[in-house]
Amino acid sequence: METVNVDFMTDCERQLRTPLDVWAGDLSASLESISRDGWNQSRVKSAAAHMNLAALVMANAGDLGSAEQLCRTQLTWLAQLASESGDVSVLGSAVQPWINLGRLHVLTGNVEESLPHFRLAEHVRDGKPARLGPCRIEADMWQPLVAADPELPEVLWNVFVLDQLKAHFRSGDPARALSAAVTLREAAPPGTYRYIVEGEIVALLRSGRAEEALRLVARAGPATTSDEIAFLLHQIAAATSLRRSEDARRLATGLSAFMTQSDVPSAEPATFLRQLKQLAYLLERLAEPHYALAVHLHGMRTCHERMDEPLFLHFIEAALRLAPEHGSASHWRSAREDLLASSLYAEVRRRRGAGAALDHPSLRELIVSVETAATRVGPYVPAV
């Protein structure tokens, strides 16, 4: 039995990876505008969201050290702001940078160190205090924090499930992911079960247990069109692994006809593009290059509307591999060279043997913008 590449395909609030220099510049300008006139609850929340994206930009550029420092700078700023203003509601914004620190631990191979960062949902459920670096959330603070952000428990439970499973996959341990899924199902609310089921399916496929994965897919019961596509992709992957080529081919070609005629969903374009990439990969494994090319071309068209630079490069290179004599091949080659020359994404730069873009002016300016905003602790105007 052959194995195939599989990963999470459901919508997990992924970000489109737009050009990093433009992204960084926009964030810098916004942070300057937000922090210029002091702080209130709204501006703190907005600035914190921009700081989280700034850390993501640096991580995508391959500068994990700066990404970590931005998270810690944000936590220190929030702790000081809460202390000086007496408004503990600002500590709700400390949750995301704390989670992001855990994700950075995963990227650097420190899986065990990452796991406590993903378990804040238990603190909310049990009313337990939590220490997020310099930020201390007392047990009696969770209720007002949830009242201020009613979606917080759902967000934390999704992180509880998804990030722990992803951490085990990142460490190359699908067996531990399967074991963790059992514990997660006992602890997490039903709203997270689609992620747990998908994690189990991915773990089974990565472990060469495609027959079990196929049975689990049949019981998945997706609730949205996007999730239906996700689980169908896993079904195709399982059938491919089991060498049930006709079944897999029928499903994959049918799905390609649907997806290449579909407009990109406005709420989840990054997931849609990721699903296109997986479908094209499976079609190539199934010896259906014409269908695979159609999917790659649709991915390229979609990226013209909703840009994701690393995936755009992937679709271009795949199209050139499958159709080097295509009438648009010269245009694709030009676009490929432009991307390789200009992109600041570490994932793209590695394709041309370049290191991380640590000294690009837009990235250095973004770091300064976060640090400058974080020094403006006051004045603070509490909500009335």
CSV table of C-alpha atoms in Angstrom, one decimal:
chain,number,residue,atom,x,y,z
A,1,MET,CA,0.0,0.0,0.0
A,2,GLU,CA,1.4,3.4,-1.0
A,3,THR,CA,1.1,6.5,1.2
A,4,VAL,CA,0.1,10.0,0.1
A,5,ASN,CA,0.8,13.5,1.5
A,6,VAL,CA,-2.1,14.6,3.8
A,7,ASP,CA,-2.7,17.5,6.2
A,8,PHE,CA,-5.7,19.4,7.7
A,9,MET,CA,-8.0,20.6,4.9
A,10,THR,CA,-10.8,22.1,6.9
A,11,ASP,CA,-11.1,25.8,7.4
A,12,CYS,CA,-8.9,26.8,10.3
A,13,GLU,CA,-8.9,30.6,9.9
A,14,ARG,CA,-5.8,30.6,7.7
A,15,GLN,CA,-4.3,33.9,6.4
A,16,LEU,CA,-3.7,34.6,2.8
A,17,ARG,CA,0.0,35.2,2.3
A,18,THR,CA,0.0,38.5,0.5
A,19,PRO,CA,3.4,40.2,-0.5
A,20,LEU,CA,5.2,40.6,2.8
A,21,ASP,CA,6.7,44.0,2.1
A,22,VAL,CA,3.2,45.5,1.4
A,23,TRP,CA,1.7,43.6,4.3
A,24,ALA,CA,4.4,44.9,6.6
A,25,GLY,CA,4.1,48.5,5.4
A,26,ASP,CA,0.3,48.5,5.9
A,27,LEU,CA,0.7,47.1,9.4
A,28,SER,CA,3.3,49.8,10.3
A,29,ALA,CA,1.1,52.6,9.0
A,30,SER,CA,-1.9,51.3,10.9
A,31,LEU,CA,0.0,50.8,14.2
A,32,GLU,CA,1.2,54.4,14.0
A,33,SER,CA,-2.3,55.7,13.4
A,34,ILE,CA,-3.9,53.5,16.1
A,35,SER,CA,-1.4,54.4,18.8
A,36,ARG,CA,-1.0,58.1,18.1
A,37,ASP,CA,-3.8,59.4,20.4
A,38,GLY,CA,-3.3,57.2,23.4
A,39,TRP,CA,-5.3,54.1,24.4
A,40,ASN,CA,-8.8,52.9,25.0
A,41,GLN,CA,-10.3,49.4,24.9
A,42,SER,CA,-11.0,49.6,21.2
A,43,ARG,CA,-7.5,50.9,20.2
A,44,VAL,CA,-5.8,48.4,22.4
A,45,LYS,CA,-7.7,45.5,20.8
A,46,SER,CA,-6.9,46.8,17.3
A,47,ALA,CA,-3.2,47.4,18.1
A,48,ALA,CA,-2.9,43.9,19.6
A,49,ALA,CA,-4.4,42.4,16.5
A,50,HIS,CA,-1.9,44.3,14.3
A,51,MET,CA,0.9,43.2,16.5
A,52,ASN,CA,-0.1,39.5,16.2
A,53,LEU,CA,-0.1,39.9,12.4
A,54,ALA,CA,3.3,41.6,12.6
A,55,ALA,CA,4.7,38.5,14.4
A,56,LEU,CA,3.1,36.3,11.7
A,57,VAL,CA,4.8,38.4,9.0
A,58,MET,CA,8.2,37.9,10.6
A,59,ALA,CA,7.6,34.2,11.0
A,60,ASN,CA,6.7,33.9,7.3
A,61,ALA,CA,9.9,35.8,6.5
A,62,GLY,CA,11.8,33.2,8.3
A,63,ASP,CA,12.9,35.4,11.2
A,64,LEU,CA,11.5,33.3,14.1
A,65,GLY,CA,13.6,35.1,16.6
A,66,SER,CA,12.1,38.5,15.8
A,67,ALA,CA,8.6,36.9,15.7
A,68,GLU,CA,9.1,35.6,19.2
A,69,GLN,CA,10.4,39.0,20.4
A,70,LEU,CA,7.4,40.8,19.0
A,71,CYS,CA,5.1,38.4,20.9
A,72,ARG,CA,7.0,39.0,24.2
A,73,THR,CA,7.0,42.8,23.6
A,74,GLN,CA,3.3,42.7,23.2
A,75,LEU,CA,2.8,40.7,26.4
A,76,THR,CA,5.0,43.1,28.3
A,77,TRP,CA,3.1,46.1,26.9
A,78,LEU,CA,-0.3,44.6,27.9
A,79,ALA,CA,0.9,43.7,31.4
A,80,GLN,CA,2.1,47.3,31.9
A,81,LEU,CA,-1.0,48.8,30.4
A,82,ALA,CA,-3.3,46.7,32.7
A,83,SER,CA,-1.2,47.6,35.7
A,84,GLU,CA,-1.1,51.4,35.0
A,85,SER,CA,-4.7,51.8,33.8
A,86,GLY,CA,-6.3,49.3,36.3
A,87,ASP,CA,-8.4,48.0,33.4
A,88,VAL,CA,-7.8,44.2,33.4
A,89,SER,CA,-10.0,43.8,30.3
A,90,VAL,CA,-6.9,44.5,28.2
A,91,LEU,CA,-5.5,41.2,29.3
A,92,GLY,CA,-7.9,39.5,27.0
A,93,SER,CA,-5.6,40.6,24.2
A,94,ALA,CA,-2.7,38.6,25.8
A,95,VAL,CA,-4.2,35.3,24.8
A,96,GLN,CA,-3.2,35.4,21.2
A,97,PRO,CA,0.5,36.3,21.5
A,98,TRP,CA,0.7,33.6,24.2
A,99,ILE,CA,-0.7,31.0,21.7
A,100,ASN,CA,1.6,32.4,19.0
A,101,LEU,CA,4.6,31.8,21.2
A,102,GLY,CA,3.5,28.1,21.4
A,103,ARG,CA,3.3,27.9,17.7
A,104,LEU,CA,6.8,29.3,17.4
A,105,HIS,CA,8.0,26.6,19.8
A,106,VAL,CA,6.5,24.0,17.4
A,107,LEU,CA,8.3,25.6,14.5
A,108,THR,CA,11.6,25.4,16.3
A,109,GLY,CA,11.0,21.7,17.4
A,110,ASN,CA,10.1,22.4,21.0
A,111,VAL,CA,6.9,20.5,21.0
A,112,GLU,CA,6.6,19.7,24.7
A,113,GLU,CA,7.3,23.3,25.5
A,114,SER,CA,4.5,24.4,23.2
A,115,LEU,CA,1.7,22.4,24.6
A,116,PRO,CA,0.9,24.5,27.7
A,117,HIS,CA,0.3,27.5,25.4
A,118,PHE,CA,-2.6,25.6,23.8
A,119,ARG,CA,-4.5,24.7,26.9
A,120,LEU,CA,-6.0,27.9,28.1
A,121,ALA,CA,-9.5,26.6,27.4
A,122,GLU,CA,-9.2,24.4,30.4
A,123,HIS,CA,-8.4,27.4,32.5
A,124,VAL,CA,-11.5,29.2,31.3
A,125,ARG,CA,-13.7,26.1,31.9
A,126,ASP,CA,-12.3,25.4,35.4
A,127,GLY,CA,-11.9,29.0,36.5
A,128,LYS,CA,-8.2,28.6,37.0
A,129,PRO,CA,-5.6,31.4,37.0
A,130,ALA,CA,-3.1,31.5,34.1
A,131,ARG,CA,0.3,33.1,33.8
A,132,LEU,CA,0.9,34.3,30.2
A,133,GLY,CA,4.5,35.5,30.6
A,134,PRO,CA,4.3,38.8,32.4
A,135,CYS,CA,0.5,38.8,32.2
A,136,ARG,CA,-1.4,37.3,35.1
A,137,ILE,CA,-5.0,36.4,34.6
A,138,GLU,CA,-6.6,35.6,37.9
A,139,ALA,CA,-9.4,33.0,38.3
A,140,ASP,CA,-12.1,35.7,38.7
A,141,MET,CA,-11.0,37.6,35.6
A,142,TRP,CA,-12.1,34.9,33.1
A,143,GLN,CA,-15.8,35.7,33.4
A,144,PRO,CA,-15.5,39.4,32.5
A,145,LEU,CA,-13.0,38.6,29.7
A,146,VAL,CA,-15.5,36.2,28.2
A,147,ALA,CA,-18.3,38.7,28.6
A,148,ALA,CA,-16.2,41.2,26.7
A,149,ASP,CA,-15.4,38.6,24.0
A,150,PRO,CA,-18.1,35.9,23.9
A,151,GLU,CA,-16.3,34.0,21.1
A,152,LEU,CA,-13.2,33.5,23.3
A,153,PRO,CA,-14.1,30.0,24.7
A,154,GLU,CA,-14.8,28.7,21.2
A,155,VAL,CA,-11.5,30.1,19.9
A,156,LEU,CA,-9.6,28.6,22.8
A,157,TRP,CA,-11.2,25.2,22.4
A,158,ASN,CA,-10.3,25.2,18.7
A,159,VAL,CA,-6.7,26.0,19.6
A,160,PHE,CA,-6.8,23.3,22.3
A,161,VAL,CA,-7.6,20.7,19.7
A,162,LEU,CA,-6.0,21.9,16.5
A,163,ASP,CA,-2.7,23.2,17.7
A,164,GLN,CA,-2.0,20.2,20.0
A,165,LEU,CA,-2.7,17.8,17.1
A,166,LYS,CA,-0.6,19.9,14.7
A,167,ALA,CA,2.3,19.9,17.1
A,168,HIS,CA,2.4,16.1,17.2
A,169,PHE,CA,2.2,16.0,13.4
A,170,ARG,CA,5.0,18.5,13.2
A,171,SER,CA,7.2,16.3,15.3
A,172,GLY,CA,6.5,13.4,13.0
A,173,ASP,CA,4.5,11.4,15.5
A,174,PRO,CA,1.1,10.4,14.1
A,175,ALA,CA,0.7,7.7,16.7
A,176,ARG,CA,0.9,10.3,19.5
A,177,ALA,CA,-1.6,12.4,17.6
A,178,LEU,CA,-4.0,9.5,17.6
A,179,SER,CA,-3.5,9.0,21.3
A,180,ALA,CA,-4.0,12.7,21.9
A,181,ALA,CA,-7.3,12.6,19.9
A,182,VAL,CA,-8.8,10.3,22.4
A,183,THR,CA,-8.0,12.6,25.3
A,184,LEU,CA,-9.1,15.7,23.4
A,185,ARG,CA,-12.5,14.1,22.6
A,186,GLU,CA,-13.0,13.6,26.3
A,187,ALA,CA,-12.1,17.1,27.3
A,188,ALA,CA,-13.3,19.3,24.4
A,189,PRO,CA,-16.9,20.3,23.5
A,190,PRO,CA,-18.7,18.8,20.5
A,191,GLY,CA,-18.1,21.9,18.4
A,192,THR,CA,-14.4,20.8,18.0
A,193,TYR,CA,-15.2,17.2,16.9
A,194,ARG,CA,-14.8,17.9,13.2
A,195,TYR,CA,-11.2,18.8,13.9
A,196,ILE,CA,-10.6,15.8,16.1
A,197,VAL,CA,-12.1,13.5,13.5
A,198,GLU,CA,-9.9,15.1,10.8
A,199,GLY,CA,-6.9,14.8,13.0
A,200,GLU,CA,-7.6,11.1,13.4
A,201,ILE,CA,-8.0,10.6,9.7
A,202,VAL,CA,-4.7,12.4,8.9
A,203,ALA,CA,-2.9,10.4,11.6
A,204,LEU,CA,-4.3,7.1,10.2
A,205,LEU,CA,-3.3,8.0,6.6
A,206,ARG,CA,0.2,9.0,7.7
A,207,SER,CA,0.5,5.7,9.6
A,208,GLY,CA,-0.5,3.7,6.6
A,209,ARG,CA,-3.9,2.7,8.0
A,210,ALA,CA,-5.9,3.9,5.0
A,211,GLU,CA,-8.7,1.4,5.4
A,212,GLU,CA,-9.5,2.7,8.9
A,213,ALA,CA,-9.2,6.3,7.7
A,214,LEU,CA,-11.7,5.5,4.9
A,215,ARG,CA,-14.2,4.2,7.5
A,216,LEU,CA,-13.8,7.2,9.6
A,217,VAL,CA,-14.3,9.6,6.6
A,218,ALA,CA,-17.7,7.9,6.0
A,219,ARG,CA,-18.8,8.9,9.5
A,220,ALA,CA,-17.4,12.5,9.4
A,221,GLY,CA,-20.7,14.3,8.6
A,222,PRO,CA,-19.3,17.6,7.4
A,223,ALA,CA,-21.6,20.6,8.0
A,224,THR,CA,-20.3,23.1,5.4
A,225,THR,CA,-19.3,22.8,1.7
A,226,SER,CA,-15.7,23.6,2.5
A,227,ASP,CA,-15.6,20.8,5.1
A,228,GLU,CA,-17.3,18.5,2.7
A,229,ILE,CA,-14.5,19.2,0.2
A,230,ALA,CA,-11.9,18.6,2.9
A,231,PHE,CA,-13.2,15.2,3.9
A,232,LEU,CA,-13.7,14.2,0.2
A,233,LEU,CA,-10.0,15.0,-0.3
A,234,HIS,CA,-9.2,12.6,2.5
A,235,GLN,CA,-11.5,10.0,1.0
A,236,ILE,CA,-9.6,10.3,-2.3
A,237,ALA,CA,-6.3,10.1,-0.5
A,238,ALA,CA,-7.3,6.9,1.3
A,239,ALA,CA,-8.6,5.3,-1.9
A,240,THR,CA,-5.3,6.3,-3.6
A,241,SER,CA,-3.3,4.7,-0.8
A,242,LEU,CA,-5.4,1.5,-1.1
A,243,ARG,CA,-4.8,1.5,-4.9
A,244,ARG,CA,-8.5,1.7,-5.5
A,245,SER,CA,-7.6,3.9,-8.5
A,246,GLU,CA,-11.0,3.9,-10.3
A,247,ASP,CA,-12.9,5.0,-7.2
A,248,ALA,CA,-10.2,7.6,-6.4
A,249,ARG,CA,-10.1,8.9,-10.0
A,250,ARG,CA,-13.9,9.1,-10.2
A,251,LEU,CA,-14.1,11.2,-7.1
A,252,ALA,CA,-11.1,13.4,-7.9
A,253,THR,CA,-12.2,14.2,-11.5
A,254,GLY,CA,-15.7,15.0,-10.3
A,255,LEU,CA,-14.3,17.2,-7.5
A,256,SER,CA,-12.0,19.0,-10.0
A,257,ALA,CA,-15.0,19.8,-12.3
A,258,PHE,CA,-16.8,21.3,-9.3
A,259,MET,CA,-13.9,23.3,-7.8
A,260,THR,CA,-12.6,24.8,-11.1
A,261,GLN,CA,-16.1,26.2,-11.7
A,262,SER,CA,-16.4,27.6,-8.2
A,263,ASP,CA,-15.8,31.2,-7.2
A,264,VAL,CA,-13.4,31.4,-4.3
A,265,PRO,CA,-15.4,31.6,-1.0
A,266,SER,CA,-14.9,35.1,0.4
A,267,ALA,CA,-14.8,33.8,4.0
A,268,GLU,CA,-12.0,31.1,3.4
A,269,PRO,CA,-9.9,31.8,0.3
A,270,ALA,CA,-6.7,30.5,1.9
A,271,THR,CA,-8.4,27.2,2.7
A,272,PHE,CA,-9.8,27.0,-0.8
A,273,LEU,CA,-6.4,27.5,-2.4
A,274,ARG,CA,-4.9,24.9,-0.1
A,275,GLN,CA,-7.6,22.4,-1.1
A,276,LEU,CA,-6.9,23.1,-4.8
A,277,LYS,CA,-3.2,22.3,-4.2
A,278,GLN,CA,-4.1,19.0,-2.5
A,279,LEU,CA,-6.6,18.0,-5.2
A,280,ALA,CA,-4.0,18.7,-8.0
A,281,TYR,CA,-1.4,16.6,-6.2
A,282,LEU,CA,-3.9,13.7,-5.9
A,283,LEU,CA,-4.8,14.0,-9.6
A,284,GLU,CA,-1.2,13.7,-10.5
A,285,ARG,CA,-0.8,10.7,-8.3
A,286,LEU,CA,-3.7,9.2,-10.2
A,287,ALA,CA,-2.2,9.8,-13.6
A,288,GLU,CA,-4.7,12.5,-14.5
A,289,PRO,CA,-2.3,15.3,-15.7
A,290,HIS,CA,-5.0,17.2,-17.7
A,291,TYR,CA,-7.3,17.5,-14.8
A,292,ALA,CA,-4.4,18.4,-12.5
A,293,LEU,CA,-3.3,21.1,-14.9
A,294,ALA,CA,-6.9,22.5,-14.9
A,295,VAL,CA,-6.8,22.7,-11.1
A,296,HIS,CA,-3.4,24.4,-11.1
A,297,LEU,CA,-4.6,26.9,-13.6
A,298,HIS,CA,-7.7,27.7,-11.5
A,299,GLY,CA,-5.3,28.1,-8.5
A,300,MET,CA,-3.3,30.6,-10.6
A,301,ARG,CA,-6.4,32.5,-11.6
A,302,THR,CA,-7.6,32.6,-8.0
A,303,CYS,CA,-4.3,34.0,-6.8
A,304,HIS,CA,-4.7,36.9,-9.2
A,305,GLU,CA,-7.8,37.8,-7.2
A,306,ARG,CA,-6.8,36.7,-3.7
A,307,MET,CA,-3.0,36.5,-3.7
A,308,ASP,CA,-1.1,33.8,-1.7
A,309,GLU,CA,2.5,34.1,-2.9
A,310,PRO,CA,3.9,30.7,-2.0
A,311,LEU,CA,0.9,28.9,-3.4
A,312,PHE,CA,0.9,31.1,-6.5
A,313,LEU,CA,4.5,30.0,-7.1
A,314,HIS,CA,3.5,26.4,-6.5
A,315,PHE,CA,0.7,26.6,-9.1
A,316,ILE,CA,3.0,28.3,-11.7
A,317,GLU,CA,5.7,25.7,-11.3
A,318,ALA,CA,3.3,22.8,-11.5
A,319,ALA,CA,1.7,24.2,-14.6
A,320,LEU,CA,5.2,24.6,-16.2
A,321,ARG,CA,6.0,21.0,-15.3
A,322,LEU,CA,2.8,19.6,-16.8
A,323,ALA,CA,2.6,21.9,-19.8
A,324,PRO,CA,6.0,23.4,-20.7
A,325,GLU,CA,4.8,24.2,-24.3
A,326,HIS,CA,1.5,25.8,-23.3
A,327,GLY,CA,0.8,29.1,-25.0
A,328,SER,CA,1.0,30.9,-21.8
A,329,ALA,CA,4.2,29.2,-20.6
A,330,SER,CA,6.5,32.2,-21.3
A,331,HIS,CA,4.2,34.4,-19.2
A,332,TRP,CA,4.3,31.8,-16.4
A,333,ARG,CA,8.1,31.8,-16.5
A,334,SER,CA,8.2,35.5,-16.3
A,335,ALA,CA,5.8,35.5,-13.3
A,336,ARG,CA,7.9,32.8,-11.7
A,337,GLU,CA,11.1,34.8,-12.1
A,338,ASP,CA,9.4,37.9,-10.7
A,339,LEU,CA,8.2,36.0,-7.6
A,340,LEU,CA,11.5,34.4,-7.0
A,341,ALA,CA,13.3,37.7,-7.2
A,342,SER,CA,10.9,39.8,-5.1
A,343,SER,CA,9.2,37.6,-2.6
A,344,LEU,CA,10.2,37.9,1.1
A,345,TYR,CA,8.6,34.6,2.1
A,346,ALA,CA,11.3,32.2,3.4
A,347,GLU,CA,9.4,29.4,1.7
A,348,VAL,CA,9.8,31.1,-1.7
A,349,ARG,CA,13.4,32.4,-1.1
A,350,ARG,CA,14.5,28.8,-0.3
A,351,ARG,CA,13.5,27.9,-3.8
A,352,ARG,CA,16.3,30.1,-5.2
A,353,GLY,CA,18.8,29.2,-2.4
A,354,ALA,CA,18.4,32.5,-0.5
A,355,GLY,CA,18.2,32.9,3.2
A,356,ALA,CA,15.7,34.7,5.3
A,357,ALA,CA,15.1,38.4,4.4
A,358,LEU,CA,16.2,39.6,7.8
A,359,ASP,CA,17.3,43.1,6.8
A,360,HIS,CA,14.6,44.2,4.4
A,361,PRO,CA,13.6,47.8,5.3
A,362,SER,CA,9.8,47.0,5.5
A,363,LEU,CA,10.4,44.3,8.0
A,364,ARG,CA,12.9,46.3,10.1
A,365,GLU,CA,10.3,49.2,10.1
A,366,LEU,CA,7.6,46.9,11.2
A,367,ILE,CA,9.6,45.8,14.3
A,368,VAL,CA,10.2,49.4,15.2
A,369,SER,CA,6.5,50.2,14.7
A,370,VAL,CA,5.5,47.5,17.2
A,371,GLU,CA,8.2,48.5,19.7
A,372,THR,CA,7.2,52.2,19.4
A,373,ALA,CA,3.5,51.4,19.9
A,374,ALA,CA,4.3,49.3,22.9
A,375,THR,CA,6.2,52.2,24.6
A,376,ARG,CA,3.1,54.4,24.5
A,377,VAL,CA,1.5,53.0,27.6
A,378,GLY,CA,-0.6,56.0,28.3
A,379,PRO,CA,-2.9,57.9,28.4
A,380,TYR,CA,-5.6,55.3,28.7
A,381,VAL,CA,-9.3,56.1,28.6
A,382,PRO,CA,-11.4,53.3,30.2
A,383,ALA,CA,-14.8,52.4,28.8
A,384,VAL,CA,-17.6,54.3,30.4
